[in-house]
PDB file of C-alpha atoms in Angstrom:
ATOM      1  CA  MET W  26      86.845 -14.991 -74.801  1.00 83.00           C
ATOM      2  CA  ALA W  27      87.856 -17.599 -77.380  1.00 92.00           C
ATOM      3  CA  LYS W  28      89.847 -16.448 -80.404  1.00 96.00           C
ATOM      4  CA  LEU W  29      87.794 -16.613 -83.614  1.00 98.00           C
ATOM      5  CA  LEU W  30      89.746 -18.623 -86.183  1.00 98.00           C
ATOM      6  CA  LEU W  31      89.409 -19.379 -89.882  1.00 98.00           C
ATOM      7  CA  MET W  32      91.757 -22.107 -91.128  1.00 99.00           C
ATOM      8  CA  ASP W  33      92.827 -22.685 -94.719  1.00 98.00           C
ATOM      9  CA  HIS W  34      94.890 -25.795 -95.435  1.00 98.00           C
ATOM     10  CA  ASP W  35      95.846 -27.823 -98.472  1.00 98.00           C
ATOM     11  CA  GLY W  36      95.116 -31.358 -97.392  1.00 96.00           C
ATOM     12  CA  ALA W  37      98.588 -32.783 -96.773  1.00 95.00           C
ATOM     13  CA  ILE W  38      99.439 -34.897 -93.733  1.00 95.00           C
ATOM     14  CA  ASP W  39     100.897 -31.984 -91.787  1.00 96.00           C
ATOM     15  CA  ASP W  40      97.873 -29.828 -92.670  1.00 97.00           C
ATOM     16  CA  LEU W  41      95.487 -32.433 -91.283  1.00 97.00           C
ATOM     17  CA  LEU W  42      97.631 -32.829 -88.168  1.00 98.00           C
ATOM     18  CA  SER W  43      97.423 -29.046 -87.813  1.00 98.00           C
ATOM     19  CA  GLN W  44      93.641 -29.213 -88.036  1.00 98.00           C
ATOM     20  CA  LEU W  45      93.654 -31.891 -85.359  1.00 98.00           C
ATOM     21  CA  LEU W  46      95.816 -29.678 -83.137  1.00 98.00           C
ATOM     22  CA  VAL W  47      93.500 -26.676 -83.603  1.00 98.00           C
ATOM     23  CA  LEU W  48      90.589 -28.867 -82.511  1.00 98.00           C
ATOM     24  CA  THR W  49      92.343 -29.508 -79.173  1.00 98.00           C
ATOM     25  CA  MET W  50      92.795 -25.794 -78.381  1.00 98.00           C
ATOM     26  CA  PRO W  51      90.334 -24.654 -75.676  1.00 96.00           C
ATOM     27  CA  ASP W  52      90.771 -20.932 -76.392  1.00 96.00           C
ATOM     28  CA  VAL W  53      90.068 -21.181 -80.139  1.00 98.00           C
ATOM     29  CA  ASP W  54      86.635 -20.958 -81.757  1.00 98.00           C
ATOM     30  CA  LEU W  55      87.096 -22.521 -85.198  1.00 98.00           C
ATOM     31  CA  ILE W  56      84.415 -20.873 -87.356  1.00 98.00           C
ATOM     32  CA  GLY W  57      85.313 -22.421 -90.720  1.00 98.00           C
ATOM     33  CA  ILE W  58      87.856 -24.423 -92.712  1.00 99.00           C
ATOM     34  CA  THR W  59      88.692 -23.928 -96.363  1.00 98.00           C
ATOM     35  CA  VAL W  60      90.784 -26.349 -98.414  1.00 98.00           C
ATOM     36  CA  THR W  61      93.104 -25.379-101.253  1.00 98.00           C
ATOM     37  CA  PRO W  62      93.752 -27.987-104.000  1.00 97.00           C
ATOM     38  CA  ALA W  63      97.522 -27.610-103.725  1.00 96.00           C
ATOM     39  CA  ASP W  64      99.285 -30.468-101.873  1.00 95.00           C
ATOM     40  CA  CYS W  65      96.195 -32.660-102.283  1.00 96.00           C
ATOM     41  CA  TYR W  66      93.460 -33.811-104.591  1.00 95.00           C
ATOM     42  CA  ILE W  67      90.549 -31.764-103.348  1.00 97.00           C
ATOM     43  CA  GLU W  68      87.805 -34.424-103.065  1.00 97.00           C
ATOM     44  CA  PRO W  69      89.627 -36.870-100.741  1.00 96.00           C
ATOM     45  CA  ALA W  70      91.125 -33.934 -98.834  1.00 97.00           C
ATOM     46  CA  LEU W  71      87.656 -32.553 -98.078  1.00 98.00           C
ATOM     47  CA  GLU W  72      86.653 -36.033 -96.922  1.00 97.00           C
ATOM     48  CA  SER W  73      89.675 -36.208 -94.598  1.00 97.00           C
ATOM     49  CA  THR W  74      88.909 -32.751 -93.253  1.00 98.00           C
ATOM     50  CA  TYR W  75      85.307 -33.710 -92.528  1.00 98.00           C
ATOM     51  CA  LYS W  76      86.316 -37.038 -90.941  1.00 97.00           C
ATOM     52  CA  LEU W  77      88.594 -35.261 -88.465  1.00 98.00           C
ATOM     53  CA  LEU W  78      85.700 -32.999 -87.506  1.00 98.00           C
ATOM     54  CA  GLN W  79      83.496 -36.081 -87.059  1.00 97.00           C
ATOM     55  CA  LEU W  80      86.111 -37.698 -84.862  1.00 96.00           C
ATOM     56  CA  VAL W  81      85.787 -34.914 -82.285  1.00 96.00           C
ATOM     57  CA  GLY W  82      82.064 -34.248 -82.762  1.00 97.00           C
ATOM     58  CA  LYS W  83      82.458 -30.906 -84.574  1.00 97.00           C
ATOM     59  CA  GLU W  84      81.182 -31.772 -88.044  1.00 97.00           C
ATOM     60  CA  THR W  85      78.907 -28.715 -88.023  1.00 97.00           C
ATOM     61  CA  ILE W  86      81.944 -26.459 -88.627  1.00 98.00           C
ATOM     62  CA  PRO W  87      81.471 -25.326 -92.259  1.00 98.00           C
ATOM     63  CA  LEU W  88      83.925 -26.322 -94.991  1.00 98.00           C
ATOM     64  CA  GLY W  89      84.769 -24.412 -98.155  1.00 98.00           C
ATOM     65  CA  ARG W  90      86.071 -25.927-101.383  1.00 98.00           C
ATOM     66  CA  GLY W  91      88.950 -24.187-103.128  1.00 98.00           C
ATOM     67  CA  ASP W  92      88.384 -24.085-106.887  1.00 95.00           C
ATOM     68  CA  TYR W  93      91.478 -22.088-107.850  1.00 96.00           C
ATOM     69  CA  TYR W  94      94.562 -23.984-109.040  1.00 96.00           C
ATOM     70  CA  GLY W  95      97.949 -22.352-108.653  1.00 95.00           C
ATOM     71  CA  VAL W  96     100.781 -21.738-111.064  1.00 95.00           C
ATOM     72  CA  ASN W  97     103.162 -24.535-110.022  1.00 95.00           C
ATOM     73  CA  ALA W  98     101.593 -27.890-109.139  1.00 92.00           C
ATOM     74  CA  PHE W  99     102.756 -30.056-106.255  1.00 92.00           C
ATOM     75  CA  PRO W 100     104.020 -33.549-107.234  1.00 87.00           C
ATOM     76  CA  ASN W 101     101.148 -35.991-107.809  1.00 87.00           C
ATOM     77  CA  GLU W 102     102.506 -38.594-105.392  1.00 83.00           C
ATOM     78  CA  TRP W 103     102.333 -36.078-102.535  1.00 83.00           C
ATOM     79  CA  ARG W 104      98.807 -35.018-103.461  1.00 91.00           C
ATOM     80  CA  ALA W 105      97.419 -38.558-103.181  1.00 87.00           C
ATOM     81  CA  ARG W 106      98.021 -38.920 -99.430  1.00 87.00           C
ATOM     82  CA  PRO W 107      94.432 -38.151 -98.310  1.00 89.00           C
ATOM     83  CA  GLU W 108      93.293 -41.318-100.120  1.00 90.00           C
ATOM     84  CA  ILE W 109      95.424 -43.309 -97.672  1.00 91.00           C
ATOM     85  CA  ILE W 110      94.370 -41.213 -94.675  1.00 94.00           C
ATOM     86  CA  ASN W 111      90.679 -41.865 -95.313  1.00 95.00           C
ATOM     87  CA  ALA W 112      91.361 -45.600 -95.070  1.00 95.00           C
ATOM     88  CA  LEU W 113      93.060 -45.479 -91.657  1.00 96.00           C
ATOM     89  CA  PRO W 114      91.350 -47.614 -88.988  1.00 95.00           C
ATOM     90  CA  LEU W 115      90.097 -44.675 -86.921  1.00 95.00           C
ATOM     91  CA  LEU W 116      88.543 -42.970 -89.958  1.00 96.00           C
ATOM     92  CA  ILE W 117      87.416 -45.556 -92.505  1.00 96.00           C
ATOM     93  CA  ASN W 118      84.151 -46.538 -90.779  1.00 97.00           C
ATOM     94  CA  LEU W 119      82.946 -43.055 -89.864  1.00 96.00           C
ATOM     95  CA  PRO W 120      79.635 -42.014 -91.469  1.00 96.00           C
ATOM     96  CA  GLN W 121      79.925 -40.945 -95.085  1.00 95.00           C
ATOM     97  CA  ALA W 122      81.178 -37.426 -95.725  1.00 95.00           C
ATOM     98  CA  PRO W 123      79.045 -34.984 -97.760  1.00 97.00           C
ATOM     99  CA  ASP W 124      79.319 -34.820-101.537  1.00 97.00           C
ATOM    100  CA  PRO W 125      82.540 -32.814-102.079  1.00 96.00           C
ATOM    101  CA  TYR W 126      80.911 -30.889-104.945  1.00 97.00           C
ATOM    102  CA  THR W 127      78.225 -29.386-102.713  1.00 97.00           C
ATOM    103  CA  TYR W 128      80.488 -27.229-100.557  1.00 98.00           C
ATOM    104  CA  GLN W 129      80.464 -23.460-100.817  1.00 98.00           C
ATOM    105  CA  SER W 130      83.472 -21.990-102.607  1.00 98.00           C
ATOM    106  CA  ALA W 131      86.369 -21.271-100.267  1.00 98.00           C
ATOM    107  CA  ALA W 132      86.599 -17.560-101.077  1.00 98.00           C
ATOM    108  CA  ASP W 133      82.851 -17.087-100.518  1.00 98.00           C
ATOM    109  CA  LEU W 134      82.984 -18.890 -97.177  1.00 98.00           C
ATOM    110  CA  ILE W 135      85.846 -16.639 -96.033  1.00 98.00           C
ATOM    111  CA  VAL W 136      83.880 -13.549 -97.094  1.00 98.00           C
ATOM    112  CA  ASP W 137      80.750 -14.768 -95.298  1.00 98.00           C
ATOM    113  CA  LYS W 138      82.547 -15.663 -92.085  1.00 98.00           C
ATOM    114  CA  LEU W 139      84.537 -12.429 -91.907  1.00 98.00           C
ATOM    115  CA  SER W 140      81.418 -10.381 -92.680  1.00 98.00           C
ATOM    116  CA  SER W 141      79.324 -12.003 -89.969  1.00 98.00           C
ATOM    117  CA  ALA W 142      82.006 -12.324 -87.276  1.00 98.00           C
ATOM    118  CA  SER W 143      81.266 -10.582 -83.987  1.00 95.00           C
ATOM    119  CA  ASP W 144      84.932  -9.773 -83.462  1.00 97.00           C
ATOM    120  CA  LYS W 145      88.158  -9.667 -85.442  1.00 98.00           C
ATOM    121  CA  VAL W 146      89.203 -13.039 -86.850  1.00 98.00           C
ATOM    122  CA  THR W 147      92.608 -14.741 -86.848  1.00 98.00           C
ATOM    123  CA  ILE W 148      93.406 -16.603 -90.064  1.00 98.00           C
ATOM    124  CA  LEU W 149      95.701 -19.638 -90.101  1.00 99.00           C
ATOM    125  CA  LEU W 150      97.148 -20.623 -93.470  1.00 99.00           C
ATOM    126  CA  THR W 151      99.042 -23.915 -93.678  1.00 98.00           C
ATOM    127  CA  GLY W 152      98.952 -24.101 -97.479  1.00 98.00           C
ATOM    128  CA  PRO W 153      99.088 -21.422-100.178  1.00 98.00           C
ATOM    129  CA  CYS W 154      97.292 -18.123 -99.536  1.00 98.00           C
ATOM    130  CA  SER W 155      95.204 -18.051-102.738  1.00 98.00           C
ATOM    131  CA  ASN W 156      91.751 -18.490-101.168  1.00 98.00           C
ATOM    132  CA  LEU W 157      92.325 -15.627 -98.749  1.00 98.00           C
ATOM    133  CA  VAL W 158      93.595 -13.325-101.504  1.00 98.00           C
ATOM    134  CA  LEU W 159      90.591 -14.166-103.703  1.00 98.00           C
ATOM    135  CA  ALA W 160      88.267 -13.365-100.802  1.00 98.00           C
ATOM    136  CA  LEU W 161      89.928 -10.028-100.064  1.00 98.00           C
ATOM    137  CA  GLU W 162      89.862  -9.065-103.728  1.00 98.00           C
ATOM    138  CA  LYS W 163      86.098  -9.692-103.685  1.00 98.00           C
ATOM    139  CA  ALA W 164      85.590  -7.738-100.469  1.00 98.00           C
ATOM    140  CA  PRO W 165      88.651  -5.579 -99.673  1.00 98.00           C
ATOM    141  CA  GLU W 166      86.831  -3.837 -96.829  1.00 98.00           C
ATOM    142  CA  LEU W 167      87.074  -7.086 -94.848  1.00 98.00           C
ATOM    143  CA  LYS W 168      90.784  -6.535 -94.268  1.00 98.00           C
ATOM    144  CA  ASP W 169      89.688  -4.574 -91.211  1.00 98.00           C
ATOM    145  CA  LYS W 170      88.030  -7.711 -89.774  1.00 98.00           C
ATOM    146  CA  ILE W 171      91.350  -9.593 -89.641  1.00 98.00           C
ATOM    147  CA  ALA W 172      93.200  -9.678 -86.309  1.00 98.00           C
ATOM    148  CA  GLU W 173      96.235 -11.546 -87.674  1.00 98.00           C
ATOM    149  CA  VAL W 174      97.227 -13.865 -90.496  1.00 98.00           C
ATOM    150  CA  VAL W 175      99.579 -16.675 -89.428  1.00 99.00           C
ATOM    151  CA  TRP W 176     101.075 -18.384 -92.479  1.00 99.00           C
ATOM    152  CA  MET W 177     103.493 -21.278 -92.775  1.00 98.00           C
ATOM    153  CA  ALA W 178     105.434 -19.870 -95.698  1.00 98.00           C
ATOM    154  CA  GLY W 179     108.734 -18.648 -96.998  1.00 98.00           C
ATOM    155  CA  ALA W 180     112.466 -19.007 -96.562  1.00 98.00           C
ATOM    156  CA  PHE W 181     114.462 -15.883 -95.790  1.00 98.00           C
ATOM    157  CA  ARG W 182     117.961 -16.703 -94.538  1.00 98.00           C
ATOM    158  CA  VAL W 183     117.930 -20.414 -95.398  1.00 97.00           C
ATOM    159  CA  HIS W 184     117.619 -22.414 -98.615  1.00 96.00           C
ATOM    160  CA  GLY W 185     114.150 -23.166 -99.991  1.00 96.00           C
ATOM    161  CA  ASN W 186     112.621 -26.626-100.415  1.00 93.00           C
ATOM    162  CA  VAL W 187     111.556 -26.417-104.077  1.00 93.00           C
ATOM    163  CA  GLN W 188     113.582 -28.595-106.404  1.00 89.00           C
ATOM    164  CA  THR W 189     112.265 -28.477-109.938  1.00 90.00           C
ATOM    165  CA  PHE W 190     113.065 -27.381-113.476  1.00 90.00           C
ATOM    166  CA  GLN W 191     113.848 -23.727-114.156  1.00 90.00           C
ATOM    167  CA  HIS W 192     114.158 -22.926-110.459  1.00 95.00           C
ATOM    168  CA  ASP W 193     117.164 -22.001-108.352  1.00 96.00           C
ATOM    169  CA  GLY W 194     115.886 -23.620-105.135  1.00 95.00           C
ATOM    170  CA  THR W 195     115.278 -20.418-103.149  1.00 98.00           C
ATOM    171  CA  ALA W 196     111.500 -20.801-102.694  1.00 97.00           C
ATOM    172  CA  GLU W 197     109.304 -22.615-100.196  1.00 97.00           C
ATOM    173  CA  TRP W 198     106.438 -24.678-101.661  1.00 96.00           C
ATOM    174  CA  ASN W 199     103.434 -22.832-100.188  1.00 97.00           C
ATOM    175  CA  VAL W 200     104.647 -19.630-101.819  1.00 98.00           C
ATOM    176  CA  PHE W 201     105.905 -21.261-105.026  1.00 97.00           C
ATOM    177  CA  TRP W 202     102.492 -22.841-105.782  1.00 97.00           C
ATOM    178  CA  ASP W 203     101.008 -19.384-106.330  1.00 97.00           C
ATOM    179  CA  PRO W 204     103.691 -16.673-106.083  1.00 98.00           C
ATOM    180  CA  ILE W 205     101.405 -14.022-107.561  1.00 98.00           C
ATOM    181  CA  SER W 206      98.863 -14.378-104.739  1.00 98.00           C
ATOM    182  CA  ALA W 207     101.687 -14.507-102.215  1.00 98.00           C
ATOM    183  CA  GLN W 208     103.052 -11.201-103.486  1.00 98.00           C
ATOM    184  CA  LYS W 209      99.564  -9.687-103.286  1.00 98.00           C
ATOM    185  CA  LEU W 210      99.072 -10.882 -99.707  1.00 98.00           C
ATOM    186  CA  VAL W 211     102.363  -9.358 -98.608  1.00 98.00           C
ATOM    187  CA  SER W 212     101.471  -6.097-100.365  1.00 98.00           C
ATOM    188  CA  PHE W 213      98.213  -5.826 -98.386  1.00 97.00           C
ATOM    189  CA  GLU W 214     100.349  -5.186 -95.259  1.00 94.00           C
ATOM    190  CA  LEU W 215      97.895  -6.970 -92.993  1.00 97.00           C
ATOM    191  CA  PRO W 216      99.043  -8.041 -89.513  1.00 98.00           C
ATOM    192  CA  LEU W 217     100.974 -10.928 -91.102  1.00 98.00           C
ATOM    193  CA  THR W 218     103.222 -13.417 -89.306  1.00 98.00           C
ATOM    194  CA  LEU W 219     105.168 -15.892 -91.406  1.00 98.00           C
ATOM    195  CA  ILE W 220     106.474 -19.146 -89.930  1.00 99.00           C
ATOM    196  CA  PRO W 221     109.169 -19.836 -92.559  1.00 98.00           C
ATOM    197  CA  LEU W 222     111.682 -22.626 -93.107  1.00 98.00           C
ATOM    198  CA  ASP W 223     114.109 -20.554 -91.040  1.00 98.00           C
ATOM    199  CA  VAL W 224     112.270 -21.753 -87.919  1.00 98.00           C
ATOM    200  CA  THR W 225     110.602 -24.993 -89.077  1.00 98.00           C
ATOM    201  CA  ASN W 226     114.073 -26.360 -89.878  1.00 96.00           C
ATOM    202  CA  HIS W 227     114.582 -26.475 -86.091  1.00 97.00           C
ATOM    203  CA  ALA W 228     111.676 -28.905 -85.622  1.00 97.00           C
ATOM    204  CA  PRO W 229     112.068 -32.231 -87.465  1.00 94.00           C
ATOM    205  CA  VAL W 230     109.698 -35.147 -86.973  1.00 93.00           C
ATOM    206  CA  THR W 231     112.120 -37.477 -85.179  1.00 89.00           C
ATOM    207  CA  LYS W 232     111.718 -41.149 -84.389  1.00 88.00           C
ATOM    208  CA  VAL W 233     112.415 -40.280 -80.753  1.00 93.00           C
ATOM    209  CA  PHE W 234     109.353 -38.024 -80.762  1.00 95.00           C
ATOM    210  CA  LEU W 235     107.231 -40.668 -82.510  1.00 94.00           C
ATOM    211  CA  SER W 236     108.414 -43.305 -80.046  1.00 96.00           C
ATOM    212  CA  THR W 237     107.288 -41.108 -77.156  1.00 97.00           C
ATOM    213  CA  LEU W 238     103.973 -40.396 -78.883  1.00 98.00           C
ATOM    214  CA  ALA W 239     103.464 -44.150 -79.298  1.00 97.00           C
ATOM    215  CA  THR W 240     103.499 -44.593 -75.512  1.00 98.00           C
ATOM    216  CA  GLN W 241     100.207 -42.640 -75.570  1.00 98.00           C
ATOM    217  CA  ILE W 242      98.557 -45.022 -78.052  1.00 95.00           C
ATOM    218  CA  ASP W 243      95.534 -45.542 -75.786  1.00 97.00           C
ATOM    219  CA  TYR W 244      94.568 -41.918 -76.434  1.00 98.00           C
ATOM    220  CA  LYS W 245      92.613 -41.655 -79.678  1.00 96.00           C
ATOM    221  CA  LEU W 246      94.278 -38.477 -80.944  1.00 97.00           C
ATOM    222  CA  SER W 247      97.784 -39.723 -80.143  1.00 98.00           C
ATOM    223  CA  ASN W 248      97.012 -42.969 -81.952  1.00 97.00           C
ATOM    224  CA  LEU W 249      95.814 -41.158 -85.072  1.00 97.00           C
ATOM    225  CA  ALA W 250      98.624 -38.575 -85.014  1.00 98.00           C
ATOM    226  CA  GLY W 251     101.193 -41.375 -84.762  1.00 97.00           C
ATOM    227  CA  GLN W 252      99.667 -43.151 -87.759  1.00 96.00           C
ATOM    228  CA  LEU W 253      99.667 -39.932 -89.789  1.00 96.00           C
ATOM    229  CA  TRP W 254     103.289 -39.103 -89.037  1.00 94.00           C
ATOM    230  CA  ALA W 255     104.309 -42.698 -89.802  1.00 91.00           C
ATOM    231  CA  LEU W 256     103.032 -42.120 -93.355  1.00 90.00           C
ATOM    232  CA  THR W 257     105.649 -39.386 -93.823  1.00 87.00           C
ATOM    233  CA  ILE W 258     108.762 -41.524 -93.419  1.00 79.00           C
ATOM    234  CA  ASP W 259     109.217 -42.133 -97.152  1.00 71.00           C
ATOM    235  CA  THR W 260     107.918 -38.764 -98.331  1.00 61.00           C
ATOM    236  CA  ILE W 261     110.613 -36.085 -98.680  1.00 53.00           C
ATOM    237  CA  PRO W 262     113.072 -37.165 -99.982  1.00 51.00           C
ATOM    238  CA  SER W 263     112.432 -40.859-100.522  1.00 49.00           C
ATOM    239  CA  TYR W 264     113.605 -43.133 -97.720  1.00 49.00           C
ATOM    240  CA  HIS W 265     115.310 -40.394 -95.727  1.00 48.00           C
ATOM    241  CA  TYR W 266     113.675 -39.244 -92.518  1.00 49.00           C
ATOM    242  CA  THR W 267     113.645 -35.492 -93.045  1.00 73.00           C
ATOM    243  CA  TYR W 268     109.997 -34.543 -92.633  1.00 88.00           C
ATOM    244  CA  PHE W 269     109.624 -31.382 -90.562  1.00 94.00           C
ATOM    245  CA  MET W 270     106.892 -29.929 -88.364  1.00 96.00           C
ATOM    246  CA  TRP W 271     106.107 -27.300 -90.991  1.00 97.00           C
ATOM    247  CA  ASP W 272     102.397 -26.656 -90.599  1.00 98.00           C
ATOM    248  CA  ILE W 273     101.947 -27.909 -87.081  1.00 98.00           C
ATOM    249  CA  LEU W 274     104.695 -25.609 -85.814  1.00 98.00           C
ATOM    250  CA  ALA W 275     102.890 -22.674 -87.456  1.00 98.00           C
ATOM    251  CA  THR W 276      99.655 -23.847 -85.831  1.00 98.00           C
ATOM    252  CA  SER W 277     101.268 -24.027 -82.404  1.00 98.00           C
ATOM    253  CA  TYR W 278     102.090 -20.318 -82.709  1.00 98.00           C
ATOM    254  CA  LEU W 279      98.410 -19.651 -81.965  1.00 98.00           C
ATOM    255  CA  ALA W 280      98.801 -21.194 -78.516  1.00 98.00           C
ATOM    256  CA  MET W 281     102.423 -20.398 -77.609  1.00 98.00           C
ATOM    257  CA  PRO W 282     103.557 -17.191 -79.371  1.00 98.00           C
ATOM    258  CA  ASP W 283     105.797 -16.339 -76.429  1.00 98.00           C
ATOM    259  CA  GLN W 284     107.919 -19.431 -77.211  1.00 98.00           C
ATOM    260  CA  PHE W 285     108.884 -18.026 -80.627  1.00 98.00           C
ATOM    261  CA  THR W 286     111.568 -15.478 -81.463  1.00 98.00           C
ATOM    262  CA  THR W 287     110.190 -13.067 -84.058  1.00 98.00           C
ATOM    263  CA  GLU W 288     111.428 -10.108 -86.057  1.00 98.00           C
ATOM    264  CA  ILE W 289     109.689  -7.274 -87.905  1.00 98.00           C
ATOM    265  CA  VAL W 290     111.160  -7.016 -91.413  1.00 98.00           C
ATOM    266  CA  LYS W 291     110.603  -5.475 -94.807  1.00 98.00           C
ATOM    267  CA  ALA W 292     110.192  -8.181 -97.440  1.00 98.00           C
ATOM    268  CA  ASN W 293     108.847  -9.062-100.857  1.00 98.00           C
ATOM    269  CA  VAL W 294     108.052 -12.057-103.068  1.00 98.00           C
ATOM    270  CA  SER W 295     109.452 -12.864-106.502  1.00 98.00           C
ATOM    271  CA  THR W 296     106.811 -13.845-109.071  1.00 98.00           C
ATOM    272  CA  ARG W 297     109.012 -15.020-111.974  1.00 96.00           C
ATOM    273  CA  PRO W 298     111.702 -17.633-112.729  1.00 95.00           C
ATOM    274  CA  PRO W 299     114.339 -18.581-111.846  1.00 97.00           C
ATOM    275  CA  ASN W 300     113.361 -17.651-108.265  1.00 98.00           C
ATOM    276  CA  ALA W 301     109.544 -17.595-108.476  1.00 97.00           C
ATOM    277  CA  GLY W 302     108.119 -17.755-104.973  1.00 98.00           C
ATOM    278  CA  GLN W 303     111.278 -16.633-103.234  1.00 98.00           C
ATOM    279  CA  THR W 304     110.566 -14.546-100.129  1.00 98.00           C
ATOM    280  CA  TYR W 305     113.395 -12.111 -99.575  1.00 98.00           C
ATOM    281  CA  LEU W 306     114.322  -9.257 -97.275  1.00 98.00           C
ATOM    282  CA  ASP W 307     113.955  -5.931 -99.061  1.00 98.00           C
ATOM    283  CA  GLU W 308     114.201  -2.485 -97.497  1.00 97.00           C
ATOM    284  CA  ALA W 309     111.891  -1.230-100.242  1.00 97.00           C
ATOM    285  CA  GLY W 310     109.402  -4.034 -99.559  1.00 98.00           C
ATOM    286  CA  TYR W 311     106.441  -4.555 -97.233  1.00 98.00           C
ATOM    287  CA  THR W 312     106.268  -4.800 -93.459  1.00 98.00           C
ATOM    288  CA  LEU W 313     105.619  -8.207 -91.895  1.00 98.00           C
ATOM    289  CA  LYS W 314     106.709 -10.374 -88.991  1.00 98.00           C
ATOM    290  CA  ILE W 315     108.792 -13.537 -89.366  1.00 98.00           C
ATOM    291  CA  ALA W 316     109.621 -16.221 -86.809  1.00 98.00           C
ATOM    292  CA  THR W 317     113.330 -16.993 -86.556  1.00 98.00           C
ATOM    293  CA  ASN W 318     113.544 -19.445 -83.640  1.00 98.00           C
ATOM    294  CA  VAL W 319     111.385 -21.500 -81.277  1.00 98.00           C
ATOM    295  CA  ASN W 320     111.717 -23.294 -77.957  1.00 98.00           C
ATOM    296  CA  THR W 321     111.635 -26.775 -79.497  1.00 98.00           C
ATOM    297  CA  ALA W 322     111.579 -28.683 -76.195  1.00 98.00           C
ATOM    298  CA  TYR W 323     108.491 -26.755 -75.106  1.00 98.00           C
ATOM    299  CA  PHE W 324     106.907 -27.307 -78.532  1.00 98.00           C
ATOM    300  CA  TYR W 325     107.351 -31.096 -78.527  1.00 98.00           C
ATOM    301  CA  ASP W 326     106.022 -31.318 -74.955  1.00 98.00           C
ATOM    302  CA  TYR W 327     103.042 -29.180 -75.956  1.00 98.00           C
ATOM    303  CA  LEU W 328     102.173 -31.531 -78.834  1.00 98.00           C
ATOM    304  CA  LEU W 329     102.392 -34.602 -76.620  1.00 98.00           C
ATOM    305  CA  ALA W 330     100.116 -32.993 -74.035  1.00 98.00           C
ATOM    306  CA  GLN W 331      97.515 -31.812 -76.581  1.00 98.00           C
ATOM    307  CA  PHE W 332      97.256 -35.195 -78.279  1.00 98.00           C
ATOM    308  CA  LYS W 333      96.821 -36.871 -74.891  1.00 96.00           C
ATOM    309  CA  GLN W 334      93.351 -35.347 -74.486  1.00 88.00           C
TER     310      GLN W 334
END
């Protein structure tokens, strides 16, 4: 039986690549996608999300619009990427996407889908967790309908990737955007698996990988994935090729959990400066699972095979 999946992403390039990867998974039944206005402007991000569904003939999957804005905004230049994505050759001439203001709110869609699901639902978060927390605050009884939450988030034994004023650099961006919701999610003690920087740091987007992917250019998904990753070369930091497989590595956990090394820990989240959003090990904290390592060779081969469909 296919795994029921709700996905919440925040519209960045690696989020959309993650959506594309989910759509290649034969054992996953994607029952809804919600978009958080974090690393994106929400209107073009919803259009990108819909276009990817169109590309594979699954535009009937419902979308939810996040209308909650976090505490610490992502840089504007990162958030504008969906505008470029919607103009890519494989996407620009697809039929017009729905009016982005007509979508159901993200939290309500999560509540509806969990309520009506015939089995427990896995939730994949590749952006901040705010929409899920809002949904569970509206309907806390639905915690029992969740099989697992897989979240690309956190940094435990490595440095964070937030560099901004009044911050000591210990946090990862998905947590930093809304540390209060992150702390709430951890406190719920759901079956929660974090894919933190500790493991994503092992999986950079290398030019060797992109060169191999380019040999599959006759496959539509490989062609599009290569174009999307090419847009990341000047992103973080400028002109240095240090983009990592953050979200897509977390997404691959759905299909290859046995290729990850994981650990059950007690942890917590800081909600105030100078370390707002820091995820840290804490014996007095909450129980969750974190990934610490991954078989990277298997992972890269898996991506190449999935995008060759």
